[in-house]
mmCIF file of C-alpha atoms and ligand atoms in Angstrom:
data_model
loop_
_atom_site.group_PDB
_atom_site.id
_atom_site.type_symbol
_atom_site.label_atom_id
_atom_site.label_comp_id
_atom_site.label_asym_id
_atom_site.label_seq_id
_atom_site.Cartn_x
_atom_site.Cartn_y
_atom_site.Cartn_z
ATOM 1 C CA UNK A 1 -24.442 -11.028 -19.761
ATOM 2 C CA UNK A 2 -27.862 -10.459 -18.157
ATOM 3 C CA UNK A 3 -28.383 -8.979 -14.708
ATOM 4 C CA UNK A 4 -29.334 -12.263 -13.061
ATOM 5 C CA UNK A 5 -26.159 -14.050 -14.181
ATOM 6 C CA UNK A 6 -24.114 -11.010 -13.131
ATOM 7 C CA UNK A 7 -25.783 -11.069 -9.702
ATOM 8 C CA UNK A 8 -24.932 -14.755 -9.250
ATOM 9 C CA UNK A 9 -21.324 -14.309 -10.312
ATOM 10 C CA UNK A 10 -20.955 -11.240 -8.086
ATOM 11 C CA UNK A 11 -22.237 -13.130 -5.059
ATOM 12 C CA UNK A 12 -19.701 -15.896 -5.632
ATOM 13 C CA UNK A 13 -16.872 -13.440 -6.202
ATOM 14 C CA UNK A 14 -17.697 -11.445 -3.069
ATOM 15 C CA UNK A 15 -17.873 -14.476 -0.883
ATOM 16 C CA UNK A 16 -14.570 -15.841 -2.208
ATOM 17 C CA UNK A 17 -12.789 -12.462 -2.072
ATOM 18 C CA UNK A 18 -14.030 -11.774 1.457
ATOM 19 C CA UNK A 19 -12.673 -15.134 2.644
ATOM 20 C CA UNK A 20 -9.337 -14.329 1.026
ATOM 21 C CA UNK A 21 -9.312 -10.843 2.556
ATOM 22 C CA UNK A 22 -9.819 -12.219 6.074
ATOM 23 C CA UNK A 23 -7.009 -14.736 5.572
ATOM 24 C CA UNK A 24 -4.679 -12.052 4.202
ATOM 25 C CA UNK A 25 -5.429 -8.966 6.310
ATOM 26 C CA UNK A 26 -6.667 -10.395 9.601
ATOM 27 C CA UNK A 27 -4.833 -13.719 9.871
ATOM 28 C CA UNK A 28 -1.637 -12.851 7.903
ATOM 29 C CA UNK A 29 -1.956 -16.211 6.134
ATOM 30 C CA UNK A 30 -3.024 -15.743 2.497
ATOM 31 C CA UNK A 31 -4.953 -18.503 0.760
ATOM 32 C CA UNK A 32 -3.882 -17.518 -2.775
ATOM 33 C CA UNK A 33 -1.143 -15.555 -4.553
ATOM 34 C CA UNK A 34 -1.719 -11.796 -4.912
ATOM 35 C CA UNK A 35 -2.111 -11.910 -8.688
ATOM 36 C CA UNK A 36 -4.872 -14.534 -8.353
ATOM 37 C CA UNK A 37 -6.696 -12.273 -5.886
ATOM 38 C CA UNK A 38 -6.085 -9.248 -8.145
ATOM 39 C CA UNK A 39 -7.580 -10.994 -11.186
ATOM 40 C CA UNK A 40 -10.728 -11.939 -9.260
ATOM 41 C CA UNK A 41 -10.993 -8.413 -7.872
ATOM 42 C CA UNK A 42 -10.638 -6.903 -11.376
ATOM 43 C CA UNK A 43 -13.470 -9.161 -12.567
ATOM 44 C CA UNK A 44 -15.627 -7.912 -9.673
ATOM 45 C CA UNK A 45 -14.872 -4.277 -10.586
ATOM 46 C CA UNK A 46 -15.681 -4.892 -14.261
ATOM 47 C CA UNK A 47 -19.050 -6.477 -13.399
ATOM 48 C CA UNK A 48 -19.914 -3.709 -10.927
ATOM 49 C CA UNK A 49 -19.036 -1.118 -13.571
ATOM 50 C CA UNK A 50 -21.397 -2.797 -16.032
ATOM 51 C CA UNK A 51 -24.151 -3.223 -13.402
ATOM 52 C CA UNK A 52 -23.716 -0.341 -10.912
ATOM 53 C CA UNK A 53 -27.138 -1.088 -9.411
ATOM 54 C CA UNK A 54 -25.668 -4.352 -8.062
ATOM 55 C CA UNK A 55 -22.954 -2.708 -5.933
ATOM 56 C CA UNK A 56 -23.519 -3.483 -2.238
ATOM 57 C CA UNK A 57 -21.961 -1.748 0.806
ATOM 58 C CA UNK A 58 -20.224 -5.008 1.814
ATOM 59 C CA UNK A 59 -18.620 -5.501 -1.578
ATOM 60 C CA UNK A 60 -14.792 -5.673 -1.421
ATOM 61 C CA UNK A 61 -14.856 -2.738 -3.873
ATOM 62 C CA UNK A 62 -16.251 -0.559 -1.066
ATOM 63 C CA UNK A 63 -14.073 -1.820 1.799
ATOM 64 C CA UNK A 64 -10.534 -1.015 2.905
ATOM 65 C CA UNK A 65 -8.297 -3.711 4.447
ATOM 66 C CA UNK A 66 -9.645 -6.103 7.036
ATOM 67 C CA UNK A 67 -11.095 -6.291 10.518
ATOM 68 C CA UNK A 68 -8.923 -5.611 13.531
ATOM 69 C CA UNK A 69 -8.040 -8.525 15.800
ATOM 70 C CA UNK A 70 -10.106 -8.334 19.026
ATOM 71 C CA UNK A 71 -6.998 -8.868 21.207
ATOM 72 C CA UNK A 72 -5.671 -5.404 20.291
ATOM 73 C CA UNK A 73 -6.839 -2.032 21.616
ATOM 74 C CA UNK A 74 -8.515 -0.097 18.849
ATOM 75 C CA UNK A 75 -7.312 3.191 17.393
ATOM 76 C CA UNK A 76 -9.655 5.461 15.504
ATOM 77 C CA UNK A 77 -8.075 7.132 12.451
ATOM 78 C CA UNK A 78 -9.361 10.703 12.355
ATOM 79 C CA UNK A 79 -8.315 10.861 8.727
ATOM 80 C CA UNK A 80 -9.052 7.439 7.219
ATOM 81 C CA UNK A 81 -6.169 5.289 6.017
ATOM 82 C CA UNK A 82 -7.326 4.388 2.549
ATOM 83 C CA UNK A 83 -6.444 1.782 -0.043
ATOM 84 C CA UNK A 84 -5.056 2.716 -3.473
ATOM 85 C CA UNK A 85 -6.389 2.317 -6.992
ATOM 86 C CA UNK A 86 -4.252 0.107 -9.176
ATOM 87 C CA UNK A 87 -3.570 -0.326 -12.868
ATOM 88 C CA UNK A 88 -1.718 -2.979 -14.805
ATOM 89 C CA UNK A 89 -0.913 -1.356 -18.162
ATOM 90 C CA UNK A 90 0.583 1.780 -19.670
ATOM 91 C CA UNK A 91 -2.754 2.583 -21.309
ATOM 92 C CA UNK A 92 -4.471 2.654 -17.900
ATOM 93 C CA UNK A 93 -1.721 4.942 -16.562
ATOM 94 C CA UNK A 94 -2.360 7.322 -19.445
ATOM 95 C CA UNK A 95 -6.089 7.211 -18.699
ATOM 96 C CA UNK A 96 -5.331 8.104 -15.069
ATOM 97 C CA UNK A 97 -3.183 11.028 -16.269
ATOM 98 C CA UNK A 98 -5.980 12.212 -18.574
ATOM 99 C CA UNK A 99 -8.487 12.081 -15.680
ATOM 100 C CA UNK A 100 -6.161 14.189 -13.520
ATOM 101 C CA UNK A 101 -5.549 16.732 -16.296
ATOM 102 C CA UNK A 102 -9.261 17.017 -16.951
ATOM 103 C CA UNK A 103 -10.023 17.505 -13.258
ATOM 104 C CA UNK A 104 -7.385 20.199 -12.637
ATOM 105 C CA UNK A 105 -7.341 21.784 -16.115
ATOM 106 C CA UNK A 106 -3.612 21.313 -16.874
ATOM 107 C CA UNK A 107 -0.721 18.827 -16.844
ATOM 108 C CA UNK A 108 0.745 18.182 -13.398
ATOM 109 C CA UNK A 109 3.953 16.967 -11.757
ATOM 110 C CA UNK A 110 3.881 13.536 -10.182
ATOM 111 C CA UNK A 111 6.021 12.228 -7.372
ATOM 112 C CA UNK A 112 6.863 8.690 -8.471
ATOM 113 C CA UNK A 113 7.752 6.259 -5.684
ATOM 114 C CA UNK A 114 8.316 2.549 -5.224
ATOM 115 C CA UNK A 115 5.367 0.570 -3.929
ATOM 116 C CA UNK A 116 6.742 -1.198 -0.885
ATOM 117 C CA UNK A 117 5.260 -4.591 -0.149
ATOM 118 C CA UNK A 118 4.515 -4.380 3.547
ATOM 119 C CA UNK A 119 1.694 -3.097 5.711
ATOM 120 C CA UNK A 120 0.575 0.462 6.318
ATOM 121 C CA UNK A 121 1.525 2.061 9.607
ATOM 122 C CA UNK A 122 0.494 5.311 11.316
ATOM 123 C CA UNK A 123 2.777 7.077 13.801
ATOM 124 C CA UNK A 124 1.408 9.851 16.002
ATOM 125 C CA UNK A 125 3.741 12.299 17.785
ATOM 126 C CA UNK A 126 2.653 14.683 20.532
ATOM 127 C CA UNK A 127 4.951 17.526 21.454
ATOM 128 C CA UNK A 128 7.576 15.805 19.311
ATOM 129 C CA UNK A 129 7.387 12.481 21.196
ATOM 130 C CA UNK A 130 6.160 9.197 19.733
ATOM 131 C CA UNK A 131 2.766 8.616 21.296
ATOM 132 C CA UNK A 132 1.030 5.976 19.236
ATOM 133 C CA UNK A 133 1.620 3.483 16.447
ATOM 134 C CA UNK A 134 -1.278 1.769 14.730
ATOM 135 C CA UNK A 135 -2.136 -0.433 11.764
ATOM 136 C CA UNK A 136 -4.579 0.561 9.026
ATOM 137 C CA UNK A 137 -7.185 -2.036 10.031
ATOM 138 C CA UNK A 138 -10.376 -1.332 8.091
ATOM 139 C CA UNK A 139 -9.233 2.212 7.288
ATOM 140 C CA UNK A 140 -11.296 3.819 10.090
ATOM 141 C CA UNK A 141 -10.264 1.630 13.018
ATOM 142 C CA UNK A 142 -6.782 0.161 13.345
ATOM 143 C CA UNK A 143 -4.877 -1.867 15.940
ATOM 144 C CA UNK A 144 -2.776 -0.201 18.621
ATOM 145 C CA UNK A 145 0.789 -1.480 18.146
ATOM 146 C CA UNK A 146 2.574 1.324 20.030
ATOM 147 C CA UNK A 147 4.772 -0.945 22.165
ATOM 148 C CA UNK A 148 5.787 -2.880 19.082
ATOM 149 C CA UNK A 149 6.710 0.129 16.951
ATOM 150 C CA UNK A 150 8.938 1.394 19.768
ATOM 151 C CA UNK A 151 11.123 -1.673 19.115
ATOM 152 C CA UNK A 152 11.677 -0.797 15.426
ATOM 153 C CA UNK A 153 15.097 0.812 15.209
ATOM 154 C CA UNK A 154 14.534 3.265 12.366
ATOM 155 C CA UNK A 155 11.420 4.878 13.902
ATOM 156 C CA UNK A 156 12.466 8.037 15.781
ATOM 157 C CA UNK A 157 11.085 8.289 19.300
ATOM 158 C CA UNK A 158 11.721 12.055 19.499
ATOM 159 C CA UNK A 159 11.532 14.653 16.737
ATOM 160 C CA UNK A 160 13.791 17.703 16.426
ATOM 161 C CA UNK A 161 10.854 19.993 17.261
ATOM 162 C CA UNK A 162 8.127 19.626 19.897
ATOM 163 C CA UNK A 163 5.214 19.516 17.462
ATOM 164 C CA UNK A 164 2.080 17.386 17.088
ATOM 165 C CA UNK A 165 2.444 15.344 13.921
ATOM 166 C CA UNK A 166 1.111 12.211 12.256
ATOM 167 C CA UNK A 167 3.109 10.410 9.581
ATOM 168 C CA UNK A 168 2.272 7.242 7.709
ATOM 169 C CA UNK A 169 4.352 4.716 5.875
ATOM 170 C CA UNK A 170 5.056 1.083 5.260
ATOM 171 C CA UNK A 171 6.382 -1.445 7.754
ATOM 172 C CA UNK A 172 8.264 -4.244 6.023
ATOM 173 C CA UNK A 173 10.681 -7.091 6.633
ATOM 174 C CA UNK A 174 13.914 -7.079 4.584
ATOM 175 C CA UNK A 175 14.213 -10.161 2.356
ATOM 176 C CA UNK A 176 17.318 -11.456 4.152
ATOM 177 C CA UNK A 177 15.635 -11.267 7.561
ATOM 178 C CA UNK A 178 12.586 -13.020 6.137
ATOM 179 C CA UNK A 179 14.760 -15.905 4.909
ATOM 180 C CA UNK A 180 16.509 -16.193 8.282
ATOM 181 C CA UNK A 181 13.204 -16.113 10.158
ATOM 182 C CA UNK A 182 11.656 -18.796 7.972
ATOM 183 C CA UNK A 183 14.762 -21.012 8.206
ATOM 184 C CA UNK A 184 14.614 -20.759 11.983
ATOM 185 C CA UNK A 185 10.885 -21.484 12.046
ATOM 186 C CA UNK A 186 11.373 -24.506 9.843
ATOM 187 C CA UNK A 187 14.102 -25.824 12.146
ATOM 188 C CA UNK A 188 11.792 -25.276 15.134
ATOM 189 C CA UNK A 189 8.941 -27.110 13.384
ATOM 190 C CA UNK A 190 6.799 -23.957 13.160
ATOM 191 C CA UNK A 191 4.702 -22.770 10.217
ATOM 192 C CA UNK A 192 6.677 -20.605 7.806
ATOM 193 C CA UNK A 193 5.400 -17.240 6.508
ATOM 194 C CA UNK A 194 4.209 -17.161 2.901
ATOM 195 C CA UNK A 195 6.173 -14.010 1.989
ATOM 196 C CA UNK A 196 7.956 -11.011 3.559
ATOM 197 C CA UNK A 197 4.718 -8.984 3.599
ATOM 198 C CA UNK A 198 2.936 -11.572 5.731
ATOM 199 C CA UNK A 199 5.995 -12.008 7.932
ATOM 200 C CA UNK A 200 6.039 -8.235 8.554
ATOM 201 C CA UNK A 201 2.327 -8.141 9.353
ATOM 202 C CA UNK A 202 2.566 -11.217 11.612
ATOM 203 C CA UNK A 203 5.561 -9.716 13.406
ATOM 204 C CA UNK A 204 4.113 -6.240 13.954
ATOM 205 C CA UNK A 205 0.695 -7.515 15.035
ATOM 206 C CA UNK A 206 2.028 -9.281 18.137
ATOM 207 C CA UNK A 207 0.682 -8.948 21.659
ATOM 208 C CA UNK A 208 4.167 -9.482 23.056
ATOM 209 C CA UNK A 209 6.479 -6.642 21.967
ATOM 210 C CA UNK A 210 9.528 -8.847 22.683
ATOM 211 C CA UNK A 211 8.520 -11.041 19.751
ATOM 212 C CA UNK A 212 8.387 -7.982 17.479
ATOM 213 C CA UNK A 213 11.739 -6.828 18.823
ATOM 214 C CA UNK A 214 13.339 -10.157 17.933
ATOM 215 C CA UNK A 215 12.162 -9.823 14.314
ATOM 216 C CA UNK A 216 14.035 -7.441 12.064
ATOM 217 C CA UNK A 217 11.336 -4.963 10.968
ATOM 218 C CA UNK A 218 11.987 -1.773 9.075
ATOM 219 C CA UNK A 219 9.984 1.168 7.722
ATOM 220 C CA UNK A 220 9.741 3.595 4.841
ATOM 221 C CA UNK A 221 7.714 6.681 5.788
ATOM 222 C CA UNK A 222 6.003 8.444 2.862
ATOM 223 C CA UNK A 223 3.059 10.524 4.111
ATOM 224 C CA UNK A 224 2.776 13.519 6.395
ATOM 225 C CA UNK A 225 -0.826 14.000 7.468
ATOM 226 C CA UNK A 226 -0.430 17.711 8.374
ATOM 227 C CA UNK A 227 2.035 19.130 5.768
ATOM 228 C CA UNK A 228 1.759 22.652 7.213
ATOM 229 C CA UNK A 229 3.537 21.484 10.389
ATOM 230 C CA UNK A 230 6.591 20.636 8.281
ATOM 231 C CA UNK A 231 6.149 23.710 6.064
ATOM 232 C CA UNK A 232 5.979 21.663 2.851
ATOM 233 C CA UNK A 233 3.726 22.047 -0.171
ATOM 234 C CA UNK A 234 4.721 19.088 -2.344
ATOM 235 C CA UNK A 235 5.095 15.360 -1.773
ATOM 236 C CA UNK A 236 8.770 15.488 -2.810
ATOM 237 C CA UNK A 237 9.437 18.221 -0.217
ATOM 238 C CA UNK A 238 7.576 16.150 2.371
ATOM 239 C CA UNK A 239 9.860 13.157 1.703
ATOM 240 C CA UNK A 240 12.957 15.336 2.058
ATOM 241 C CA UNK A 241 11.759 17.029 5.224
ATOM 242 C CA UNK A 242 10.682 13.783 6.861
ATOM 243 C CA UNK A 243 14.119 12.349 6.129
ATOM 244 C CA UNK A 244 15.749 15.435 7.643
ATOM 245 C CA UNK A 245 13.586 14.925 10.748
ATOM 246 C CA UNK A 246 14.931 11.408 11.235
ATOM 247 C CA UNK A 247 12.354 9.258 9.476
ATOM 248 C CA UNK A 248 13.538 6.481 7.192
ATOM 249 C CA UNK A 249 12.299 7.437 3.728
ATOM 250 C CA UNK A 250 12.962 5.773 0.392
ATOM 251 C CA UNK A 251 15.347 7.838 -1.728
ATOM 252 C CA UNK A 252 14.435 6.040 -4.965
ATOM 253 C CA UNK A 253 11.777 8.491 -6.131
ATOM 254 C CA UNK A 254 11.641 11.169 -8.784
ATOM 255 C CA UNK A 255 9.392 14.004 -9.899
ATOM 256 C CA UNK A 256 7.935 13.528 -13.356
ATOM 257 C CA UNK A 257 6.096 16.125 -15.390
ATOM 258 C CA UNK A 258 3.119 14.603 -17.249
ATOM 259 C CA UNK A 259 4.472 10.962 -17.277
ATOM 260 C CA UNK A 260 7.898 12.061 -18.567
ATOM 261 C CA UNK A 261 10.571 9.485 -17.729
ATOM 262 C CA UNK A 262 8.005 7.202 -16.134
ATOM 263 C CA UNK A 263 8.385 4.358 -18.604
ATOM 264 C CA UNK A 264 12.159 4.165 -17.931
ATOM 265 C CA UNK A 265 11.580 4.255 -14.158
ATOM 266 C CA UNK A 266 9.088 1.390 -14.382
ATOM 267 C CA UNK A 267 11.371 -0.688 -16.612
ATOM 268 C CA UNK A 268 14.348 -0.019 -14.352
ATOM 269 C CA UNK A 269 12.609 -1.214 -11.195
ATOM 270 C CA UNK A 270 10.823 -4.084 -12.885
ATOM 271 C CA UNK A 271 14.329 -5.378 -13.713
ATOM 272 C CA UNK A 272 15.936 -4.350 -10.403
ATOM 273 C CA UNK A 273 13.191 -5.558 -8.084
ATOM 274 C CA UNK A 274 14.807 -8.940 -7.377
ATOM 275 C CA UNK A 275 18.074 -7.265 -6.401
ATOM 276 C CA UNK A 276 16.520 -4.853 -3.910
ATOM 277 C CA UNK A 277 16.876 -5.875 -0.250
ATOM 278 C CA UNK A 278 13.115 -5.308 0.290
ATOM 279 C CA UNK A 279 10.006 -6.302 -1.649
ATOM 280 C CA UNK A 280 8.220 -3.986 -4.064
ATOM 281 C CA UNK A 281 5.137 -4.843 -6.062
ATOM 282 C CA UNK A 282 4.936 -1.807 -8.314
ATOM 283 C CA UNK A 283 5.361 1.937 -8.413
ATOM 284 C CA UNK A 284 3.096 4.685 -7.087
ATOM 285 C CA UNK A 285 2.252 7.858 -8.967
ATOM 286 C CA UNK A 286 1.163 10.754 -6.701
ATOM 287 C CA UNK A 287 0.114 14.258 -7.727
ATOM 288 C CA UNK A 288 3.078 16.188 -6.328
ATOM 289 C CA UNK A 289 1.241 19.365 -5.308
ATOM 290 C CA UNK A 290 -0.360 18.718 -1.909
ATOM 291 C CA UNK A 291 -3.002 21.431 -2.401
ATOM 292 C CA UNK A 292 -4.072 19.718 -5.636
ATOM 293 C CA UNK A 293 -4.271 16.414 -3.770
ATOM 294 C CA UNK A 294 -6.725 18.033 -1.364
ATOM 295 C CA UNK A 295 -8.707 19.450 -4.248
ATOM 296 C CA UNK A 296 -8.949 16.045 -5.973
ATOM 297 C CA UNK A 297 -10.014 14.277 -2.759
ATOM 298 C CA UNK A 298 -10.945 10.628 -2.294
ATOM 299 C CA UNK A 299 -13.597 8.067 -3.201
ATOM 300 C CA UNK A 300 -14.924 5.869 -0.354
ATOM 301 C CA UNK A 301 -11.935 3.585 -0.849
ATOM 302 C CA UNK A 302 -9.050 5.325 -2.644
ATOM 303 C CA UNK A 303 -7.485 8.782 -3.119
ATOM 304 C CA UNK A 304 -8.173 10.189 -6.592
ATOM 305 C CA UNK A 305 -4.705 11.778 -6.774
ATOM 306 C CA UNK A 306 -2.615 8.613 -6.689
ATOM 307 C CA UNK A 307 -2.463 5.298 -8.489
ATOM 308 C CA UNK A 308 -0.362 2.154 -8.216
ATOM 309 C CA UNK A 309 1.077 0.569 -11.328
ATOM 310 C CA UNK A 310 1.379 -3.074 -10.268
ATOM 311 C CA UNK A 311 4.219 -5.179 -11.642
ATOM 312 C CA UNK A 312 3.256 -8.444 -13.287
ATOM 313 C CA UNK A 313 3.832 -11.539 -11.106
ATOM 314 C CA UNK A 314 7.419 -12.794 -11.444
ATOM 315 C CA UNK A 315 6.685 -15.873 -13.586
ATOM 316 C CA UNK A 316 4.457 -14.012 -16.071
ATOM 317 C CA UNK A 317 6.652 -10.926 -16.153
ATOM 318 C CA UNK A 318 8.211 -11.156 -19.620
ATOM 319 C CA UNK A 319 4.966 -12.021 -21.359
ATOM 320 C CA UNK A 320 2.884 -9.326 -19.677
ATOM 321 C CA UNK A 321 5.607 -6.705 -20.129
ATOM 322 C CA UNK A 322 5.403 -7.158 -23.905
ATOM 323 C CA UNK A 323 1.658 -6.639 -23.848
ATOM 324 C CA UNK A 324 1.922 -3.640 -21.528
ATOM 325 C CA UNK A 325 4.134 -1.554 -23.770
ATOM 326 C CA UNK A 326 2.419 -2.369 -27.060
ATOM 327 C CA UNK A 327 -1.139 -1.302 -26.134
HETATM 328 P P1 NAD B 401 -2.443 -2.062 -1.887
HETATM 329 O O1 NAD B 401 -1.583 -2.742 -0.883
HETATM 330 O O2 NAD B 401 -2.398 -2.605 -3.263
HETATM 331 O O3 NAD B 401 -2.119 -0.495 -1.960
HETATM 332 C C1 NAD B 401 -2.317 0.406 -0.906
HETATM 333 C C2 NAD B 401 -1.209 0.347 0.088
HETATM 334 O O4 NAD B 401 0.047 0.520 -0.551
HETATM 335 C C3 NAD B 401 -1.216 1.474 1.094
HETATM 336 O O5 NAD B 401 -2.133 1.236 2.116
HETATM 337 C C4 NAD B 401 0.205 1.460 1.579
HETATM 338 O O6 NAD B 401 0.273 0.645 2.713
HETATM 339 C C5 NAD B 401 0.972 0.778 0.465
HETATM 340 N N1 NAD B 401 2.126 1.513 -0.081
HETATM 341 C C6 NAD B 401 3.331 0.944 -0.380
HETATM 342 N N2 NAD B 401 4.195 1.839 -0.852
HETATM 343 C C7 NAD B 401 3.563 3.035 -0.856
HETATM 344 C C8 NAD B 401 3.962 4.352 -1.219
HETATM 345 N N3 NAD B 401 5.174 4.616 -1.700
HETATM 346 N N4 NAD B 401 3.062 5.334 -1.104
HETATM 347 C C9 NAD B 401 1.806 5.094 -0.621
HETATM 348 N N5 NAD B 401 1.367 3.859 -0.246
HETATM 349 C C10 NAD B 401 2.236 2.833 -0.364
HETATM 350 O O7 NAD B 401 -3.903 -2.009 -1.441
HETATM 351 P P2 NAD B 401 -4.628 -2.782 -0.317
HETATM 352 O O8 NAD B 401 -6.012 -2.333 -0.351
HETATM 353 O O9 NAD B 401 -3.886 -2.690 0.949
HETATM 354 O O10 NAD B 401 -4.500 -4.281 -0.743
HETATM 355 C C11 NAD B 401 -4.847 -4.753 -1.984
HETATM 356 C C12 NAD B 401 -3.774 -5.693 -2.414
HETATM 357 O O11 NAD B 401 -3.493 -6.644 -1.368
HETATM 358 C C13 NAD B 401 -4.270 -6.499 -3.589
HETATM 359 O O12 NAD B 401 -3.948 -5.851 -4.771
HETATM 360 C C14 NAD B 401 -3.599 -7.831 -3.379
HETATM 361 O O13 NAD B 401 -2.401 -7.833 -4.141
HETATM 362 C C15 NAD B 401 -3.329 -7.896 -1.916
HETATM 363 N N6 NAD B 401 -4.264 -8.855 -1.331
HETATM 364 C C16 NAD B 401 -3.960 -10.147 -1.494
HETATM 365 C C17 NAD B 401 -4.807 -11.110 -0.980
HETATM 366 C C18 NAD B 401 -4.442 -12.551 -1.143
HETATM 367 O O14 NAD B 401 -5.251 -13.415 -0.806
HETATM 368 N N7 NAD B 401 -3.261 -12.861 -1.644
HETATM 369 C C19 NAD B 401 -5.989 -10.746 -0.308
HETATM 370 C C20 NAD B 401 -6.269 -9.391 -0.176
HETATM 371 C C21 NAD B 401 -5.405 -8.445 -0.691
#
């Protein structure tokens, strides 16, 4: 392909993807299924890799999330809330592992977690008291949803110690609550939500906290922004400590050395995903050592020390799974 054709295709892709991003992130009303968006986005990345001179600052490859709604007060994230790189095959996971080994000079342990299908949430505590809750927004500026997060039952309002702390995690709506909510909305002649992820986002991003309270939202917390405050040095320790401090963390994780046991974990949850009470769209592989995470750092959009392995969409699952494990 020559540069001019690439330029034309890129312009079309960017315009389409940006429309879809606004619908998904800002309006909580997606125009297309995730795997359709993902395929278009992968095409954009492939073209930008071939023609790096055509990358523009407003390309979706350089942007995190979406714009905040003007009705909300804005919260500035001192440490940006980033997106996450994703892969779709075992071969790409191995390439990620090779990149990590090359960068740090040896094999590492990974903390392997489920990728919860919700929206990212930041919780800030001052002197051990919940002070602020905010959405990711565009990664730098999020929406203030403090009143709303106070209505979510499994978010602790007070911590066991009077420390300043920021944790981050996923806000989601359990599948059963999503079904009930949509049934009710249908009966009331209201628009239904496309999926639990959009229902969670639409329910958290409410100006009236009573509406949020009436929806059954939940959280899994997975990141501590200042690990030293909790005295932890690995991601697995952070999960344990956060749980001990009253946060709702997901216990379905394990520590893998150099991709050991990872294939079984992926296969297990690819099969189990329909039976879980909450939505997952893949698994996340994180370098377990928090000092190494710091050393590896981030690109403008994603941390270099973690990657998501995305599950194939439900209908194409069997076919793609065969391809994945034979590459
Ligand atoms: P992402 O949602 O694929 O991954 C990053 C996010 O994963 C984090 O911000 C965090 O909120 C979440 N996460 C869940 N479990 C986690 C865990 N255990 N540890 C750490 N993080 C965890 O990335 P993104 O940039 O938010 O969104 C991109 C995805 O959104 C696309 O791949 C696409 O599927 C979807 N999308 C869909 C449309 C559409 O029109 N359907 C439009 C835009 C984006």
